Coordinates of C-alpha atoms in Angstrom, one line a residue:
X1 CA -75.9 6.8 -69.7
X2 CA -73.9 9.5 -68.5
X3 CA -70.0 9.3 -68.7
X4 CA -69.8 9.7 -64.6
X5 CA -72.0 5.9 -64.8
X6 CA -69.6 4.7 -67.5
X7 CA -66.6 5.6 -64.7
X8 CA -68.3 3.6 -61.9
X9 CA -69.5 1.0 -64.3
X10 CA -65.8 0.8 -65.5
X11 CA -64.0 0.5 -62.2
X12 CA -66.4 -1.8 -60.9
X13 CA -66.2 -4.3 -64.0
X14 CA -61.5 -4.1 -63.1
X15 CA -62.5 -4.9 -59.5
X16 CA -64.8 -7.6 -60.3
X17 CA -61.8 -9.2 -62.6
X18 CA -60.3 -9.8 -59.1
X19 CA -62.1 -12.8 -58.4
X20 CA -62.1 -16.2 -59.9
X21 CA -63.9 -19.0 -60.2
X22 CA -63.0 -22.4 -60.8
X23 CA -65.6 -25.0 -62.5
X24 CA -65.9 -28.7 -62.0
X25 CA -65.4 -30.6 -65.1
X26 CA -68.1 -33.1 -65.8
X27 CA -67.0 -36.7 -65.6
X28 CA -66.3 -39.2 -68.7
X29 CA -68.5 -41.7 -69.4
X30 CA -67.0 -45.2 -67.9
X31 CA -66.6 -47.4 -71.0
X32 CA -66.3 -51.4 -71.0
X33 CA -64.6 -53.4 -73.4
X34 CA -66.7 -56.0 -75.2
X35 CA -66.4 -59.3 -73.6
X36 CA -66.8 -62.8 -75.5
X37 CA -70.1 -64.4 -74.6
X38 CA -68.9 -67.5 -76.2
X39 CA -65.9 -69.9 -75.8
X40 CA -63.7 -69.6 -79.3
X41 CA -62.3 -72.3 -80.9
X42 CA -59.0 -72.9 -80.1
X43 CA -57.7 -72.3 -83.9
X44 CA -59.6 -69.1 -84.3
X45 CA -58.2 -67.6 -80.7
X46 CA -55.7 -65.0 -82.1
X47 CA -52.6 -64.1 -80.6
X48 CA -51.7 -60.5 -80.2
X49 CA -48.5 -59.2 -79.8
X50 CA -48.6 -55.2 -78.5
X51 CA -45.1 -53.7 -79.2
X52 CA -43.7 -51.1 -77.1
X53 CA -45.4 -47.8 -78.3
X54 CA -42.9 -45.1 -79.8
X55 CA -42.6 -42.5 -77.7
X56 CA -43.2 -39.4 -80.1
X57 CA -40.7 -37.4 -78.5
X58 CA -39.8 -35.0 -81.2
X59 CA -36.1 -34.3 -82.3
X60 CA -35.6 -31.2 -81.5
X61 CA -36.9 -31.7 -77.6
X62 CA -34.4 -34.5 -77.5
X63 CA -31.7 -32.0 -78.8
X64 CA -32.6 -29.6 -76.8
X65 CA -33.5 -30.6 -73.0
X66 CA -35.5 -26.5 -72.5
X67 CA -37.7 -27.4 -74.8
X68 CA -39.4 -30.1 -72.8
X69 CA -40.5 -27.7 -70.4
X70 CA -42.7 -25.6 -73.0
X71 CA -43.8 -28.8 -75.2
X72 CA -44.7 -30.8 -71.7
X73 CA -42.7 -33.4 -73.6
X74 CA -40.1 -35.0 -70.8
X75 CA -38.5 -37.6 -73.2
X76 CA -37.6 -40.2 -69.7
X77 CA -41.5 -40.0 -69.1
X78 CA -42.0 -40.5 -72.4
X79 CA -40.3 -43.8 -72.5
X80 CA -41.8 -44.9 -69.4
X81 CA -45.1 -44.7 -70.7
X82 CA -44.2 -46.6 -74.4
X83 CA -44.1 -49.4 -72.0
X84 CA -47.1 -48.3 -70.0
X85 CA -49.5 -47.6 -72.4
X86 CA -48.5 -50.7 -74.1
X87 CA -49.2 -52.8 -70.7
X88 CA -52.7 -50.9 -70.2
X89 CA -53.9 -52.2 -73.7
X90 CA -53.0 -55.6 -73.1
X91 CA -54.7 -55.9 -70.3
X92 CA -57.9 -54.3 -71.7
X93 CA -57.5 -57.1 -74.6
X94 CA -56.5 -59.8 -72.3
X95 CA -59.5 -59.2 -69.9
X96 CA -62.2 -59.2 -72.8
X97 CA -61.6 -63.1 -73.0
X98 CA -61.6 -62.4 -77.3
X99 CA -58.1 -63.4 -78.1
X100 CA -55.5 -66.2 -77.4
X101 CA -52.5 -64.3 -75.8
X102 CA -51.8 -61.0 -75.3
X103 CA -48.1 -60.2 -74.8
X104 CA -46.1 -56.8 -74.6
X105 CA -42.4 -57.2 -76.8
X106 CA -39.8 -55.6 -78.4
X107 CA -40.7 -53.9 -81.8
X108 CA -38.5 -56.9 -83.1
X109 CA -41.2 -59.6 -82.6
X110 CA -43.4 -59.7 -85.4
X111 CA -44.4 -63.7 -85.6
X112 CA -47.8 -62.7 -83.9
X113 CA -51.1 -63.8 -84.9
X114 CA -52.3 -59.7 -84.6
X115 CA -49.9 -56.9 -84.4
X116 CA -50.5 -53.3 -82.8
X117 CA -48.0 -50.5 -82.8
X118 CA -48.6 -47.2 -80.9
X119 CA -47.4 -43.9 -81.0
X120 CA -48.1 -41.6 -78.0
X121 CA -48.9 -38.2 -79.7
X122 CA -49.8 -36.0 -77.0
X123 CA -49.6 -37.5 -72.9
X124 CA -51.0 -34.5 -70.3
X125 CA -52.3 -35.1 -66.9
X126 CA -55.9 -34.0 -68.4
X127 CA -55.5 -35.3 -72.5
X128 CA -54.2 -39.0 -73.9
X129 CA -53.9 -38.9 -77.9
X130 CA -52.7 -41.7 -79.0
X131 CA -51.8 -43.5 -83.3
X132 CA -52.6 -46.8 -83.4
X133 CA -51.5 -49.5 -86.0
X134 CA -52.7 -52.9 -86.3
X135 CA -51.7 -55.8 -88.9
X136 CA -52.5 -59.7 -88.8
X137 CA -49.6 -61.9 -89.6
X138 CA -51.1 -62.0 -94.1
X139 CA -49.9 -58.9 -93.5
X140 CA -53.6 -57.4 -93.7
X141 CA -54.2 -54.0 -91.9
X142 CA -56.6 -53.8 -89.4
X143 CA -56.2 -50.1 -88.0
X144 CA -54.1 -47.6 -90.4
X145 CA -53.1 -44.9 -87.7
X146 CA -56.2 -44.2 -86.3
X147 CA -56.1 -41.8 -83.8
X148 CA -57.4 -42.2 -80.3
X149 CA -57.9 -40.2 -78.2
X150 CA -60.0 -38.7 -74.8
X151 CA -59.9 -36.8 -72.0
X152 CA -59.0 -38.4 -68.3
X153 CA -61.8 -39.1 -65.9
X154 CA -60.5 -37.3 -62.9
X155 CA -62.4 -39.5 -60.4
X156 CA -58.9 -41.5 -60.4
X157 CA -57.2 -38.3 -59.1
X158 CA -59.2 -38.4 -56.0
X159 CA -58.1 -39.3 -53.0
X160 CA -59.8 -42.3 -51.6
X161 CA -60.5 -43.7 -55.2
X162 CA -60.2 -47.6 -54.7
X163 CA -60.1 -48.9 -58.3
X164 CA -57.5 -49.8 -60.8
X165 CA -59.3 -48.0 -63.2
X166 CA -56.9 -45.9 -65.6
X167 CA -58.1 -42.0 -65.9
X168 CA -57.9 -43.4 -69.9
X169 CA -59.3 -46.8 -70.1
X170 CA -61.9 -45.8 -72.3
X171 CA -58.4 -45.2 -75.2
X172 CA -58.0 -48.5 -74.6
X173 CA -61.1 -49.3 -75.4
X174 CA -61.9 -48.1 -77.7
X175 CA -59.2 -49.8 -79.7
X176 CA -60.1 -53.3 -78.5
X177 CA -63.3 -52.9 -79.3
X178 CA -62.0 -51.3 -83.0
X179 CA -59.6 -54.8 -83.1
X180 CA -63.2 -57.1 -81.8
X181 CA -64.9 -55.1 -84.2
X182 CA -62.4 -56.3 -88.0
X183 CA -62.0 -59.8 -85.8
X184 CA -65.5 -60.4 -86.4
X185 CA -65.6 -59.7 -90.3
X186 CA -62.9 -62.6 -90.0
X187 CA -64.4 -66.0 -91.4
X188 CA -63.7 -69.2 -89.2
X189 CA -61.3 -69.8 -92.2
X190 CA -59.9 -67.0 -92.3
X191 CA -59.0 -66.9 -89.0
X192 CA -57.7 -70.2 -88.7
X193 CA -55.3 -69.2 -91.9
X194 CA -54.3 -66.4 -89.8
X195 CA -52.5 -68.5 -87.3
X196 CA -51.2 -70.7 -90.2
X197 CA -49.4 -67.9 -91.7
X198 CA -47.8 -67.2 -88.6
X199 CA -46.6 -70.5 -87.7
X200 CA -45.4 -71.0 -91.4
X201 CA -42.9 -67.2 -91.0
X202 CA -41.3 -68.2 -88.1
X203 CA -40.2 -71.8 -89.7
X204 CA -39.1 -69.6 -92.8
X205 CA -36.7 -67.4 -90.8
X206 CA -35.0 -70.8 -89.1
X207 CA -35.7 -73.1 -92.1
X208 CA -36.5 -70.7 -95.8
X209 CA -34.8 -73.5 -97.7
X210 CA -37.6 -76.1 -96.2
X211 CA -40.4 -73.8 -95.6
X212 CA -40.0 -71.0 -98.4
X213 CA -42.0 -73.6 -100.8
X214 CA -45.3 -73.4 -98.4
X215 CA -45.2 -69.1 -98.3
X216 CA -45.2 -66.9 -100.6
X217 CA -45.3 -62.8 -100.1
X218 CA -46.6 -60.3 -102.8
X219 CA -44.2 -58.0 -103.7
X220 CA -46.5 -54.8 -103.5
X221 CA -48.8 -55.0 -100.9
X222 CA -46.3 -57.3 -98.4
X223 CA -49.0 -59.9 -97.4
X224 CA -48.3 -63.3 -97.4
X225 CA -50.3 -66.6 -98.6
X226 CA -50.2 -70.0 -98.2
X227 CA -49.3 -72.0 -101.1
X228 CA -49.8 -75.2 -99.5
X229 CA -49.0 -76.8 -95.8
X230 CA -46.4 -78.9 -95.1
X231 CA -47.4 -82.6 -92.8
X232 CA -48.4 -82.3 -89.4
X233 CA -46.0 -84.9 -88.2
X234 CA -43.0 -83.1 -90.3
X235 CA -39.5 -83.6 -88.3
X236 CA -38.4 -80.4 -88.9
X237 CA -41.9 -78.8 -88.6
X238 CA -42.0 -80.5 -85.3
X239 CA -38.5 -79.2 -84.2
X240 CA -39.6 -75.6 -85.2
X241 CA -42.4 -75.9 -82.8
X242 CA -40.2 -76.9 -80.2
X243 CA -38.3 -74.0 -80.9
X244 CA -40.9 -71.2 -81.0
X245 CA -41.7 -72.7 -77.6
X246 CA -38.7 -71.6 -76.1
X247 CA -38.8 -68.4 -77.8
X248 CA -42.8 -67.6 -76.6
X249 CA -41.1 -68.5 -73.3
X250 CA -38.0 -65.6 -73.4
X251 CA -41.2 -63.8 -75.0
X252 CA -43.6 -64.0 -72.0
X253 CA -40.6 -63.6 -69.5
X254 CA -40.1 -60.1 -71.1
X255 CA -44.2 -59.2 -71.1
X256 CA -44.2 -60.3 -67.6
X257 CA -41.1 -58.0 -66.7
X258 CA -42.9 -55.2 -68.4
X259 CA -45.7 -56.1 -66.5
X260 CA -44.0 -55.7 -63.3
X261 CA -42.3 -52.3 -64.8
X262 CA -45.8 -51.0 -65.0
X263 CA -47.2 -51.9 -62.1
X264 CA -44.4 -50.2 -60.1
X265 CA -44.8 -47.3 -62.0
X266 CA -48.4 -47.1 -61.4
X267 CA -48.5 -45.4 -58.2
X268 CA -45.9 -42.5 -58.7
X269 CA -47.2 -42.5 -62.3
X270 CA -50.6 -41.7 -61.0
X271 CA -49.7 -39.2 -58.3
X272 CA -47.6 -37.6 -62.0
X273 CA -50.5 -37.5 -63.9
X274 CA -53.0 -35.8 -61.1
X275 CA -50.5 -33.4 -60.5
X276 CA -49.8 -31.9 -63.7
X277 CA -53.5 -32.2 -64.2
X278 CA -53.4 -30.1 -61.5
X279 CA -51.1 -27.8 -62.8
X280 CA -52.2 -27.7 -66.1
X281 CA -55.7 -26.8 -65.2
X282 CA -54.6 -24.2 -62.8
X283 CA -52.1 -22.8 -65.1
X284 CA -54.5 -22.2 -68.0
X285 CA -57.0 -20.7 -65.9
X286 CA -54.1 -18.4 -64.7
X287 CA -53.3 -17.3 -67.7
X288 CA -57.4 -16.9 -69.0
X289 CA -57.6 -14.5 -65.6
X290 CA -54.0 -12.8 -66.2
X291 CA -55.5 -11.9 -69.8
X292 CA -58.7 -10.7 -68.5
X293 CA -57.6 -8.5 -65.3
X294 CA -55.0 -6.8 -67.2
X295 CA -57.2 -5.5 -69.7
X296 CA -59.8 -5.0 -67.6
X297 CA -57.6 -3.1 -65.3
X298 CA -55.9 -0.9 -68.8
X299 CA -59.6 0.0 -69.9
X300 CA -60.6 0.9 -66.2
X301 CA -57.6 3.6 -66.2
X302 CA -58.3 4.5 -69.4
X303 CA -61.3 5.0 -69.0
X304 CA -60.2 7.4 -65.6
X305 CA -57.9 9.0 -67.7
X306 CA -59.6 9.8 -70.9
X307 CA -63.3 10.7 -69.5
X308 CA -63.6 14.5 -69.3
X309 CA -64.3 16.7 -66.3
X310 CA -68.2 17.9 -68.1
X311 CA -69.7 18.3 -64.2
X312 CA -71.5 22.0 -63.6
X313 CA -71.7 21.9 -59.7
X314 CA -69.3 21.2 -56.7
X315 CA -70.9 18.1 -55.6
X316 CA -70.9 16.5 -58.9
X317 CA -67.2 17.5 -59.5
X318 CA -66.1 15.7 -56.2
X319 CA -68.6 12.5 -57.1
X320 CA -66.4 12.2 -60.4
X321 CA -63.2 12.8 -59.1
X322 CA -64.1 9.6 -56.7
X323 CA -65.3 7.6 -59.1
X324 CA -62.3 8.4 -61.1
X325 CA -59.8 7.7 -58.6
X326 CA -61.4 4.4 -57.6
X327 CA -61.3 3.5 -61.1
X328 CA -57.4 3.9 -61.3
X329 CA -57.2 2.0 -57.9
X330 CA -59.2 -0.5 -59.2
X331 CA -57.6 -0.8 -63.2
X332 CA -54.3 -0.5 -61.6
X333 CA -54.6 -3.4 -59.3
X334 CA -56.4 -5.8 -62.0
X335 CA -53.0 -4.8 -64.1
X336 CA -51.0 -5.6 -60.5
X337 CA -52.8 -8.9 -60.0
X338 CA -52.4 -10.2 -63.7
X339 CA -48.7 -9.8 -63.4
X340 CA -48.7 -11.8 -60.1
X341 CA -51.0 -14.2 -62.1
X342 CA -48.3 -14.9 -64.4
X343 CA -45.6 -15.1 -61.7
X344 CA -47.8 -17.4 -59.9
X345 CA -48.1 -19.6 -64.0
X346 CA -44.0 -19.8 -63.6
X347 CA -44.3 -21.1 -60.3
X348 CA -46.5 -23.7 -61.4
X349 CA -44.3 -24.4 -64.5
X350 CA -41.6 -25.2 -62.1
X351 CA -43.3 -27.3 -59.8
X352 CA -44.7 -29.4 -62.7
X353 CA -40.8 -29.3 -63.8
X354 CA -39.7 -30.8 -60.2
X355 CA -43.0 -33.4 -60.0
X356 CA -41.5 -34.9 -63.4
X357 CA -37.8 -34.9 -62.1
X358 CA -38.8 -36.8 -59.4
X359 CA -41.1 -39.3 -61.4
X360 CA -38.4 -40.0 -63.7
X361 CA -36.5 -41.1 -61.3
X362 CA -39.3 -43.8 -59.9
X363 CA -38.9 -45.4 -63.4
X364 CA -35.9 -47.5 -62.9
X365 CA -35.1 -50.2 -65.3
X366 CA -35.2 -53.6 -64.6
X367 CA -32.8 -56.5 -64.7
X368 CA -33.6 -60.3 -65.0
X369 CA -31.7 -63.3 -65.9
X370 CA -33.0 -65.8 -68.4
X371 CA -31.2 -69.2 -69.0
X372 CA -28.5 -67.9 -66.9
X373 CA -28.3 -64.9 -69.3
X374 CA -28.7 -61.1 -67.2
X375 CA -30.9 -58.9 -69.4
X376 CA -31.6 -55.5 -68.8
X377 CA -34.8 -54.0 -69.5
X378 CA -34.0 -50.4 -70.6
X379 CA -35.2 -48.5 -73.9
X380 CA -32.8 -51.1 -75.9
X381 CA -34.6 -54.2 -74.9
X382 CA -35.0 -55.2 -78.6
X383 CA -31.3 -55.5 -78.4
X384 CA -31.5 -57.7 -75.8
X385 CA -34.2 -59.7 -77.6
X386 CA -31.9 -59.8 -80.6
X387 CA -29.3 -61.6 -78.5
X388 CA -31.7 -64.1 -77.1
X389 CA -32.9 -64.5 -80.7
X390 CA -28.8 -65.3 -81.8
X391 CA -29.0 -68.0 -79.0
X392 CA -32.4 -69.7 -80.7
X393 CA -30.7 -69.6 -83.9
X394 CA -27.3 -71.6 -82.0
X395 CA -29.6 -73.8 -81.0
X396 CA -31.4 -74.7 -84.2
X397 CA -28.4 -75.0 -85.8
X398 CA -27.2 -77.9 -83.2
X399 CA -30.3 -79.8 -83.1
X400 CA -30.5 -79.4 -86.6
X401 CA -27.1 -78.9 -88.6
X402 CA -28.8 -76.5 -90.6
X403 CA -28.0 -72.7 -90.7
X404 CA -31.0 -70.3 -90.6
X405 CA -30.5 -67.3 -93.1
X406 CA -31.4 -64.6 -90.5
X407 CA -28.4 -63.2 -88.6
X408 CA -29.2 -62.1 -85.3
X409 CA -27.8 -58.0 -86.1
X410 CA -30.9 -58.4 -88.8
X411 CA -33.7 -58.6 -85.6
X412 CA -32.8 -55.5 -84.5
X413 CA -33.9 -53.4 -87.6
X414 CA -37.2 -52.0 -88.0
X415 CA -39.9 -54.4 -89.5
X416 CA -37.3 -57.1 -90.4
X417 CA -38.7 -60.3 -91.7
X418 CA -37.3 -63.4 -91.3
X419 CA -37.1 -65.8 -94.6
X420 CA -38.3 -63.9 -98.3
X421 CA -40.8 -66.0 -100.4
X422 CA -39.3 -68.1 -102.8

């Protein structure tokens, strides 16, 4: 090959970086949740309790607001989908027909049957990575931080698309079918002692002096057993039934509030997430074809610049000084075209900026009233729950005369127990 062909060859490859082209990607799989095929006893029908997920937001985006736009982290959005994500998974549970109750609470409720914490560890328009945690009320773990994750099916970002179908139902799952899956290594017994266990820790955190005797918790690994049970037709048993009543009731009002939260969000939340899948896409095939036309366009000029003039007639002289002048036309304007490439990437970062400005401010809280008490539905909700939790323990105390040992500031820490063993 002669170095006049390695010109041409060279300012033909820095025109050819000009053009793009953009490739479909190949839709997910849709995935169905495993539904019951046969009705479950009443005593072996879990109730799971999904907490709001953590967020993930790291500290140093919350410190420092600039951040958010290199990370893709947006700490209002963030919170927004704790409750979200939380709501998607309980209806994926609820709809399998495999458990009692699904509810979405506070972090503070822990008398469920099955618990299952989340923590949102990366939330794009195109990825959904997400650490899941699940205990039963022993105090057994079911999932240890597993990680789900999967890519969204983009069919939900077309226009037209009638289904309620989230772009990442299969995360969810996946993780009630992982929940079916330790469920069903569960004996009848088992199960049924599940529920007892549950019962039996609420009545210790109104009532440890009367129900500490039936519970015991091991003081390494946390979980609790049942010593023995008190009578069916127990006064105070009966009165702490009552009682847990009142609070599933504050409990569902809460879940259905979130409920409502979500399913205003859903629309704005969904034109959020095609966008940035829009921009994230476009952006990182920017940034591929920035990378590639620049240095296509460096070696094409290089190559113009550095070839020498080793022609021995006229004709050949003016053929090379062509190709060498279209090969600096050509290198310089792939180097030209990156750099607007990269203008056109900040554009886009700023666009995906304003889209999340204006989603955050679609996600309003919301306020309701319960037993004439006006609750606000915000990131502190657990404090809100704590003060409806004071007002159970007021009322115990009337109906009762006895004092429970669990103030209501204790509710609002982080995996607080209500009522030790002994």
């Amino acid at each position: 090959m002669t170095r006049l062909t390695s010109l041409w060859i060279a300012s033909a490859a820095a025109l050819v970086a000009l053009t793009g082209c953009v490739k479909e990607t190949r839709p997910v799989p849709l995935l169905q949740a495993t539904q019951a095929t046969t009705e479950i006893p009443a005593d072996q029908l879990l109730d799971v309790g999904v907490h709001i997920f953590n967020p993930g937001i790291p500290k140093e985006v919350e410190e420092d607001p600039d951040l958010a736009d290199k990370t893709r982290i947006y700490p209002d959005i963030r919170k927004a989908e704790a409750r979200y994500f939380a709501m998607q998974l309980r209806d994926t549970l609820e709809g399998t027909g495999n458990w009692g109750t699904a509810r979405v609470v506070p972090a503070t409720v822990v008398n469920f049957d099955v618990t299952v914490d989340g923590r949102i560890v990366e939330s794009t328009g195109t990825t959904l990575k997400l650490a899941i945690t699940a205990t039963d009320a022993a105090g057994r773990i079911w999932i240890d931080r597993k990680i789900y994750e999967d890519r969204a099916d983009t069919r939900a970002y077309k226009d037209g698309y009638n289904s309620d179908r989230d772009p990442f139902e299969n995360v969810y799952v996946a993780i009630a079918d992982d929940l079916l899956a330790v469920r069903k290594t569960k004996t009848a017994a088992e199960l049924a002692n599940i529920r007892r266990i549950s019962e039996l820790r609420f009545a210790n955190e109104f009532a440890p002096v009367a129900f500490s005797q039936y519970l015991a918790q091991d003081g390494k690994s946390g979980q609790y057993r049942v010593l023995r049970l008190p009578a069916d037709d127990d006064v105070l048993l009966q009165r702490i039934r009552q009682i847990r009543e009142r609070d599933y009731g504050m409990i569902d009002t809460v879940s259905e509030n979130y409920a409502a939260f979500s399913e205003k969000l859903a629309e704005p939340y969904t034109g959020w997430r095609r966008y940035t899948y829009d921009e994230i896409t476009a952006e990182e095939k920017l940034k591929k074809q920035a990378r590639t036309r620049m240095a296509l366009g460096a070696a094409a000029v290089a190559a113009a610049v550095f070839v020498p003039d080793d022609c021995q007639s006229q004709t050949c002289d003016r053929a090379s000084s062509v190709a060498r002048y279209g090969a600096v036309a050509g290198g310089v304007a792939a180097v030209i075209s990156g750099y607007r490439k990269n203008e056109e990437t900040k554009i886009h970062v700023e666009s995906l900026k304003e889209i999340s400005n204006s989603f955050q401010s679609e996600a309003a809280p919301l306020v309701v009233d319960v037993e004439g008490r006006t609750l606000r539905l915000t990131g502190t909700a657990e404090e809100q729950y704590a003060e409806w939790r004071k007002l159970l323990h007021e009322l115990y105390r009337e109906e009762t005369g006895l004092v429970p040992t669990a103030p209501a500031a204790d509710t609002t820490k982080p995996g607080a127990q209500a009522g030790g063993a002994g």
